[in-house]
Amino acid sequence: MRYITAVLAFALCAPAFAEGPQVTGVRLWAGPDGTRVVLDLTGPSEHSLFVLRDPSRLVVDLPGATLGDVAAPTAEGLVKGLRSGAREAGVRLVLDLNAAVKPRSFLVPPNEVYGHRLVLDLEPLAPAAAPASLPASLPAPTVAILPSAPPSTGNSSFNNGVRTLPSGEARDIVIAIDAGHGGEDPGARGRKGTREKDITLAIARKLKERIDAQPGMKGVLIRDGDYFIKLETRPKIARDKYRADMFISIHADAFKKSTARGSSVFVLSNRGATSTAAKWLADRENAADLVGGVSLSDKDDVVASVLLDLSQTASLAASMEVGSTVLRELDDLGKLHKSEVQAAGFVVLKAPDIPSILVETAFITNPEEEKRLRDPKHQTKVADAILTGVKGYFYSNPPAGTRVAMLVRAGGNGGSR
């Protein structure tokens, strides 16, 4: 592993009487679409930043701040080096970069885990290479938070809220798996220090392995590392990048009383669906097509509303059905927190055209359940339970044009998990 060679210097030149905030730590989180830099502070701080070219650098000034004895972090993503120094007016940090970036910064107040923070999100400006499968006439997509959706595959339709294709080559069913939290957002914590973000990623990876082993099914990870992705971005990645047939978000519940325990499954509430529909109708001129291949941009208000309502109703019905099957499988692993699928306005469930569920695997704040969540064997059992529920749903409702539909017609069950 490569390390940043420059060591952050202690601010010996800062005035001894300075009362401004102190920089106490620097942390980096590298994701596939950018890098997040987090400065830990003892209090809120004014700041300014500007970029330099040839070579690419980002300069961050914190007037009135001082610099503590901060260890240099490991080089990550777009950041290859970090230099610092005290100035008469405060602290200056210089980030040496691997590429030109578009920076965004904001202050975050303290929470139960961290104190004051200055967050720097770095998005690369350089375009990514065009996929080999695309015609030469198409422009290469740019690296951005939201990858460009692939070209439409034709006149698709919906079967129980799930994308289907016209007759032709059979395709795999795509399941998008979202490991909750990540990066500077650890999620809930157990008494033994177990972090929700680590548990969800471990289960998500095991679930992907099991889905990939099924004929005609493919799992994709929304987050495949310890980095942060905005809540509203997660379902957009599922639909715009992967054209997913289903979205599953994995979490570990928490409560102030350690006696709370059990698994739960959530789908989007009617209120959440209504607000989502309103936003989509308002933004439809700039929105991508529905996963079914139907564009709202060229429809009048009434037609667009009807099309979206049909898509959303089918998607919610499919979400409820698959959520029920998953919940039954989780019941075999232990106590359920709620015996029926629950409805809530979770942001990650708001893709109006993809069946989506959120699985609370257990209470990480319950000592017994925390111990089980830490156990790789139990993680595998949770992944198997989710797989069995999802597989049962798709073999009962096989989308037309998929390999699973062909297997069902041939009398197959997809083999064992």
Coordinates of C-alpha atoms in Angstrom, one line a residue:
M1 CA 0.0 0.0 0.0
R2 CA 1.3 3.4 -0.9
Y3 CA 1.6 6.1 1.8
I4 CA 1.7 9.8 1.6
T5 CA 5.3 10.8 2.2
A6 CA 4.8 14.3 3.4
V7 CA 4.1 14.5 7.1
L8 CA 1.8 17.2 8.4
A9 CA 3.8 19.7 10.3
F10 CA 2.9 20.9 13.8
A11 CA 1.8 24.6 13.7
L12 CA 4.8 26.0 15.6
C13 CA 4.4 29.3 13.9
A14 CA 0.8 29.8 14.9
P15 CA 0.3 32.4 17.6
A16 CA 0.1 30.8 21.1
F17 CA -2.9 32.8 21.9
A18 CA -4.9 31.7 18.9
E19 CA -8.5 30.7 19.9
G20 CA -9.6 29.4 16.6
P21 CA -10.4 25.8 15.8
Q22 CA -7.7 23.2 15.5
V23 CA -7.3 20.6 12.8
T24 CA -7.0 17.3 14.7
G25 CA -7.2 14.7 11.9
V26 CA -7.4 14.1 8.1
R27 CA -9.2 11.1 6.7
L28 CA -9.6 10.0 3.0
W29 CA -12.4 7.9 1.5
A30 CA -11.9 6.8 -2.1
G31 CA -15.0 5.7 -4.1
P32 CA -15.4 4.8 -7.8
D33 CA -16.6 8.2 -8.7
G34 CA -14.5 10.5 -6.5
T35 CA -12.7 11.0 -3.3
R36 CA -13.9 12.5 0.0
V37 CA -11.4 14.3 2.3
V38 CA -12.6 14.9 5.8
L39 CA -10.8 17.3 8.2
D40 CA -11.6 16.8 11.8
L41 CA -11.9 20.1 13.7
T42 CA -12.4 21.2 17.3
G43 CA -15.0 23.7 16.2
P44 CA -16.6 25.3 13.1
S45 CA -14.2 27.1 10.8
E46 CA -14.3 29.4 7.9
H47 CA -12.5 28.1 4.9
S48 CA -11.7 28.8 1.2
L49 CA -10.3 26.6 -1.5
F50 CA -9.0 27.0 -5.0
V51 CA -7.4 24.6 -7.6
L52 CA -4.1 24.8 -9.3
R53 CA -3.1 23.1 -12.6
D54 CA 0.1 21.5 -13.9
P55 CA 0.4 19.7 -11.6
S56 CA -3.1 19.4 -10.2
R57 CA -3.5 20.6 -6.6
L58 CA -6.2 21.7 -4.3
V59 CA -5.4 24.4 -1.8
V60 CA -7.5 24.8 1.4
D61 CA -7.1 27.8 3.6
L62 CA -8.6 27.8 7.2
P63 CA -8.2 31.4 8.6
G64 CA -7.8 31.6 12.3
A65 CA -7.2 27.8 12.6
T66 CA -4.2 25.9 14.1
L67 CA -2.8 22.5 13.1
G68 CA -2.5 19.8 15.7
D69 CA 0.0 16.9 15.6
V70 CA -1.8 15.1 12.8
A71 CA -0.6 11.8 11.3
A72 CA -0.4 11.7 7.5
P73 CA -3.2 9.5 6.1
T74 CA -2.8 6.8 3.5
A75 CA -2.9 8.0 -0.1
E76 CA -6.3 7.2 -1.5
G77 CA -8.1 7.7 -4.8
L78 CA -7.4 11.1 -6.4
V79 CA -5.1 12.3 -3.5
K80 CA -1.5 11.3 -3.9
G81 CA 0.0 13.7 -1.4
L82 CA -0.7 16.1 1.3
R83 CA 1.3 19.1 2.5
S84 CA 0.5 21.6 5.2
G85 CA 1.8 24.6 6.9
A86 CA 1.0 27.3 9.4
R87 CA 0.4 30.8 8.2
E88 CA 0.1 34.0 10.1
A89 CA -3.6 34.1 9.3
G90 CA -4.2 30.4 9.9
V91 CA -3.6 27.0 8.3
R92 CA -3.0 26.1 4.6
L93 CA -3.4 22.5 3.3
V94 CA -2.2 21.5 -0.2
L95 CA -3.6 18.3 -1.7
D96 CA -1.4 16.9 -4.5
L97 CA -3.8 15.2 -7.0
N98 CA -3.7 12.5 -9.6
A99 CA -6.1 14.4 -11.9
A100 CA -7.9 17.7 -12.3
V101 CA -10.9 17.8 -10.0
K102 CA -14.1 19.7 -9.4
P103 CA -14.2 20.3 -5.6
R104 CA -17.1 20.8 -3.3
S105 CA -16.9 21.6 0.4
F106 CA -19.2 21.9 3.4
L107 CA -19.1 21.9 7.2
V108 CA -20.8 19.1 9.2
P109 CA -21.8 19.5 12.9
P110 CA -20.9 17.0 15.5
N111 CA -22.7 13.7 15.9
E112 CA -22.4 10.7 18.2
V113 CA -19.3 9.5 16.5
Y114 CA -17.4 12.6 15.2
G115 CA -16.9 16.2 16.1
H116 CA -16.9 19.2 13.8
R117 CA -15.8 18.3 10.2
L118 CA -14.9 20.1 7.0
V119 CA -15.8 17.7 4.1
L120 CA -14.2 18.1 0.7
D121 CA -15.7 16.1 -2.2
L122 CA -13.4 15.8 -5.2
E123 CA -15.0 14.8 -8.5
P124 CA -12.6 14.0 -11.4
L125 CA -13.0 16.2 -14.5
A126 CA -11.3 13.8 -17.0
P127 CA -13.7 11.7 -19.2
A128 CA -13.6 8.0 -18.8
A129 CA -12.7 5.8 -21.8
A130 CA -15.6 4.8 -24.0
P131 CA -16.8 1.2 -23.6
A132 CA -15.6 -1.0 -26.4
S133 CA -19.1 -2.2 -27.1
L134 CA -20.4 1.3 -28.0
P135 CA -20.3 2.6 -31.5
A136 CA -17.4 5.0 -32.3
S137 CA -20.0 7.8 -33.0
L138 CA -21.2 7.9 -29.4
P139 CA -19.3 10.2 -27.0
A140 CA -17.5 8.7 -24.1
P141 CA -19.3 9.1 -20.8
T142 CA -17.8 11.4 -18.3
V143 CA -16.8 10.3 -14.8
A144 CA -19.5 11.7 -12.5
I145 CA -21.4 10.9 -9.4
L146 CA -24.3 9.5 -11.6
P147 CA -23.1 7.3 -14.5
S148 CA -24.9 7.8 -17.8
A149 CA -27.7 5.3 -18.5
P150 CA -27.0 2.8 -21.3
P151 CA -28.9 3.2 -24.6
S152 CA -32.5 2.0 -24.5
T153 CA -32.8 -1.7 -25.6
G154 CA -36.1 -1.3 -27.3
N155 CA -39.7 -1.3 -26.5
S156 CA -39.6 -2.8 -23.0
S157 CA -42.5 -3.5 -20.7
F158 CA -43.2 -4.3 -17.1
N159 CA -44.1 -7.7 -15.5
N160 CA -45.1 -7.2 -11.9
G161 CA -43.1 -4.0 -11.8
V162 CA -40.0 -5.6 -13.2
R163 CA -38.3 -4.6 -16.5
T164 CA -38.7 -7.0 -19.4
L165 CA -37.3 -7.0 -22.9
P166 CA -38.8 -7.8 -26.3
S167 CA -38.2 -11.2 -27.9
G168 CA -34.6 -11.9 -28.7
E169 CA -31.5 -12.8 -26.7
A170 CA -32.3 -13.7 -23.1
R171 CA -30.8 -11.6 -20.4
D172 CA -29.9 -12.0 -16.8
I173 CA -32.0 -10.6 -14.0
V174 CA -30.0 -7.8 -12.3
I175 CA -30.2 -7.4 -8.5
A176 CA -28.7 -4.2 -7.1
I177 CA -27.4 -4.7 -3.6
D178 CA -26.9 -1.6 -1.5
A179 CA -24.7 -1.9 1.6
G180 CA -25.9 0.8 4.0
H181 CA -23.7 3.7 5.2
G182 CA -20.0 3.7 4.4
G183 CA -16.9 6.0 4.6
E184 CA -17.2 8.7 7.2
D185 CA -20.8 7.4 8.0
P186 CA -20.3 4.3 10.1
G187 CA -24.0 3.8 10.8
A188 CA -25.0 2.3 14.1
R189 CA -22.5 0.9 16.6
G190 CA -22.7 -2.1 18.9
R191 CA -21.3 -2.3 22.4
K192 CA -18.2 -4.2 21.1
G193 CA -17.5 -1.4 18.6
T194 CA -19.1 -3.2 15.6
R195 CA -19.8 -0.7 12.9
E196 CA -23.0 -1.1 10.8
K197 CA -21.1 -0.1 7.6
D198 CA -18.8 -3.1 7.9
I199 CA -21.6 -5.6 8.6
T200 CA -23.7 -4.4 5.7
L201 CA -20.8 -4.6 3.3
A202 CA -19.9 -8.1 4.4
I203 CA -23.4 -9.3 3.9
A204 CA -23.8 -7.5 0.6
R205 CA -20.7 -9.2 -0.8
K206 CA -21.9 -12.6 0.3
L207 CA -25.3 -12.0 -1.2
K208 CA -23.7 -10.9 -4.5
E209 CA -21.6 -14.1 -4.6
R210 CA -24.7 -16.2 -4.1
I211 CA -26.8 -14.4 -6.7
D212 CA -24.0 -14.7 -9.2
A213 CA -24.0 -18.4 -8.7
Q214 CA -27.7 -18.6 -9.8
P215 CA -28.4 -19.4 -13.5
G216 CA -29.8 -16.3 -15.1
M217 CA -29.2 -13.9 -12.2
K218 CA -26.5 -11.2 -11.6
G219 CA -25.7 -9.2 -8.5
V220 CA -24.2 -5.7 -8.6
L221 CA -22.9 -3.8 -5.6
I222 CA -23.8 -0.1 -5.2
R223 CA -21.0 0.2 -2.7
D224 CA -18.0 -2.2 -2.9
G225 CA -15.7 -0.5 -0.4
D226 CA -15.5 1.8 2.6
Y227 CA -16.7 5.0 1.0
F228 CA -19.7 7.3 1.2
I229 CA -22.5 7.5 -1.4
K230 CA -25.4 9.9 -1.0
L231 CA -28.7 8.2 -0.2
E232 CA -30.5 9.7 -3.2
T233 CA -27.6 8.6 -5.5
R234 CA -27.9 4.9 -4.6
P235 CA -31.1 4.0 -6.4
K236 CA -30.1 6.2 -9.3
I237 CA -26.9 4.1 -9.7
A238 CA -29.1 1.0 -9.6
R239 CA -31.4 2.2 -12.4
D240 CA -29.1 4.5 -14.5
K241 CA -25.9 2.5 -14.5
Y242 CA -27.1 -1.1 -14.0
R243 CA -30.7 -1.0 -15.2
A244 CA -31.5 -3.2 -12.2
D245 CA -34.6 -5.3 -11.9
M246 CA -34.6 -5.1 -8.1
F247 CA -32.9 -3.0 -5.4
I248 CA -32.1 -4.4 -2.0
S249 CA -30.7 -2.1 0.8
I250 CA -29.0 -3.9 3.7
H251 CA -28.9 -2.4 7.2
A252 CA -28.5 -3.3 10.9
D253 CA -31.1 -1.6 13.2
A254 CA -30.3 0.3 16.4
F255 CA -32.3 1.4 19.4
K256 CA -31.6 3.1 22.7
K257 CA -32.7 0.0 24.7
S258 CA -30.4 -3.0 24.2
T259 CA -33.3 -5.4 24.5
A260 CA -34.7 -4.5 21.1
R261 CA -34.0 -7.3 18.6
G262 CA -35.1 -9.0 15.4
S263 CA -35.2 -8.5 11.7
S264 CA -37.5 -6.2 9.6
V265 CA -38.2 -5.6 6.0
F266 CA -39.4 -2.2 4.6
V267 CA -41.0 -1.0 1.4
L268 CA -41.8 2.6 0.3
S269 CA -44.8 4.1 2.0
N270 CA -47.7 5.6 0.0
R271 CA -46.8 9.0 1.2
G272 CA -43.2 8.5 0.0
A273 CA -44.5 7.2 -3.3
T274 CA -46.7 10.3 -3.8
S275 CA -43.9 12.7 -3.1
T276 CA -41.6 10.8 -5.5
A277 CA -44.2 10.9 -8.2
A278 CA -44.7 14.6 -7.9
K279 CA -41.0 15.2 -8.1
W280 CA -40.6 13.0 -11.2
L281 CA -43.5 14.7 -13.0
A282 CA -42.0 18.1 -12.2
D283 CA -38.5 17.0 -13.4
R284 CA -39.5 14.8 -16.3
E285 CA -38.0 17.1 -19.0
N286 CA -34.6 16.3 -17.6
A287 CA -35.3 12.8 -16.3
A288 CA -34.0 9.6 -17.9
D289 CA -36.5 7.1 -19.2
L290 CA -38.3 4.8 -16.9
V291 CA -36.5 1.4 -16.7
G292 CA -39.3 0.1 -19.0
G293 CA -38.0 2.3 -21.8
V294 CA -40.9 4.7 -21.7
S295 CA -40.0 8.4 -21.8
L296 CA -42.1 10.9 -19.9
S297 CA -40.4 14.0 -21.4
D298 CA -42.6 14.0 -24.5
K299 CA -45.9 13.3 -22.8
D300 CA -48.6 15.7 -21.6
D301 CA -49.3 16.0 -17.9
V302 CA -52.2 13.5 -17.9
V303 CA -50.5 10.8 -19.9
A304 CA -47.2 11.2 -18.0
S305 CA -49.1 10.9 -14.7
V306 CA -50.9 7.8 -15.8
L307 CA -47.7 6.1 -17.1
L308 CA -45.8 6.9 -13.9
D309 CA -48.7 5.8 -11.7
L310 CA -48.9 2.4 -13.5
S311 CA -45.1 1.9 -13.2
Q312 CA -45.1 2.9 -9.6
T313 CA -48.1 0.8 -8.6
A314 CA -46.6 -2.3 -10.2
S315 CA -43.2 -1.6 -8.6
L316 CA -44.8 -1.2 -5.1
A317 CA -46.8 -4.4 -5.5
A318 CA -43.7 -6.3 -6.5
S319 CA -41.7 -4.8 -3.6
M320 CA -44.4 -5.9 -1.1
E321 CA -44.4 -9.4 -2.5
V322 CA -40.7 -9.9 -2.5
G323 CA -40.4 -8.3 0.9
S324 CA -42.9 -10.8 2.3
T325 CA -40.9 -13.7 0.9
V326 CA -37.6 -12.4 2.3
L327 CA -39.3 -11.8 5.7
R328 CA -40.5 -15.4 5.8
E329 CA -36.9 -16.6 5.2
L330 CA -35.5 -14.3 7.9
D331 CA -38.0 -15.7 10.3
D332 CA -36.2 -19.0 10.1
L333 CA -33.0 -17.4 11.4
G334 CA -34.5 -16.0 14.6
K335 CA -37.0 -13.6 16.1
L336 CA -38.6 -11.0 13.8
H337 CA -38.9 -7.5 15.1
K338 CA -42.0 -7.0 12.9
S339 CA -43.9 -9.9 11.6
E340 CA -45.2 -8.0 8.6
V341 CA -43.5 -5.9 5.9
Q342 CA -43.4 -2.3 7.1
A343 CA -43.8 0.9 5.0
A344 CA -41.6 4.0 5.4
G345 CA -40.3 6.9 3.3
F346 CA -36.7 5.8 3.1
V347 CA -34.8 7.8 0.4
V348 CA -33.1 4.7 -1.0
L349 CA -36.5 3.1 -1.8
K350 CA -37.7 6.0 -4.0
A351 CA -36.9 4.7 -7.5
P352 CA -40.5 4.7 -8.9
D353 CA -39.8 1.9 -11.5
I354 CA -37.7 -0.6 -9.6
P355 CA -39.1 -3.0 -6.9
S356 CA -37.1 -2.0 -3.8
I357 CA -36.8 -3.3 -0.2
L358 CA -34.8 -2.4 2.8
V359 CA -33.7 -5.2 5.1
E360 CA -32.9 -4.5 8.7
T361 CA -30.9 -7.7 9.4
A362 CA -30.9 -7.4 13.2
F363 CA -30.3 -4.9 16.1
I364 CA -26.6 -4.2 16.3
T365 CA -27.3 -2.5 19.7
N366 CA -28.4 -5.9 21.1
P367 CA -25.3 -7.7 22.5
E368 CA -26.5 -11.1 21.4
E369 CA -27.4 -10.0 17.9
E370 CA -24.2 -7.9 17.6
K371 CA -22.3 -11.1 18.2
R372 CA -24.2 -13.0 15.5
L373 CA -23.8 -10.1 13.0
R374 CA -20.0 -10.3 13.5
D375 CA -20.0 -14.0 12.7
P376 CA -19.2 -14.8 9.0
K377 CA -21.3 -17.9 9.2
H378 CA -24.4 -16.0 10.4
Q379 CA -23.7 -13.3 7.7
T380 CA -23.8 -16.2 5.1
K381 CA -27.1 -17.4 6.6
V382 CA -28.6 -13.9 6.3
A383 CA -27.4 -13.6 2.6
D384 CA -28.9 -17.1 1.9
A385 CA -32.2 -16.0 3.4
I386 CA -32.4 -12.9 1.3
L387 CA -31.4 -14.9 -1.8
T388 CA -34.0 -17.5 -1.2
G389 CA -36.7 -14.9 -0.9
V390 CA -35.6 -13.0 -4.0
K391 CA -35.1 -16.2 -6.0
G392 CA -38.5 -17.5 -5.0
Y393 CA -40.2 -14.2 -6.1
F394 CA -38.5 -14.2 -9.5
Y395 CA -39.2 -17.9 -10.2
S396 CA -42.9 -17.2 -9.4
N397 CA -42.8 -14.0 -11.5
P398 CA -40.2 -14.5 -14.2
P399 CA -39.7 -11.4 -16.3
A400 CA -40.2 -12.1 -20.0
G401 CA -37.0 -12.2 -22.1
T402 CA -34.9 -13.4 -19.2
R403 CA -33.0 -16.7 -18.8
V404 CA -35.0 -17.3 -15.7
A405 CA -38.2 -17.2 -17.7
M406 CA -36.7 -19.8 -20.1
L407 CA -35.7 -22.0 -17.1
V408 CA -39.2 -21.8 -15.7
R409 CA -40.7 -22.8 -19.1
A410 CA -38.3 -25.7 -19.2
G411 CA -39.4 -26.8 -15.7
G412 CA -36.2 -25.8 -14.0
N413 CA -35.8 -24.2 -10.6
G414 CA -32.4 -22.6 -11.0
G415 CA -30.6 -25.2 -8.9
S416 CA -29.8 -25.0 -5.3
R417 CA -28.5 -21.9 -3.6

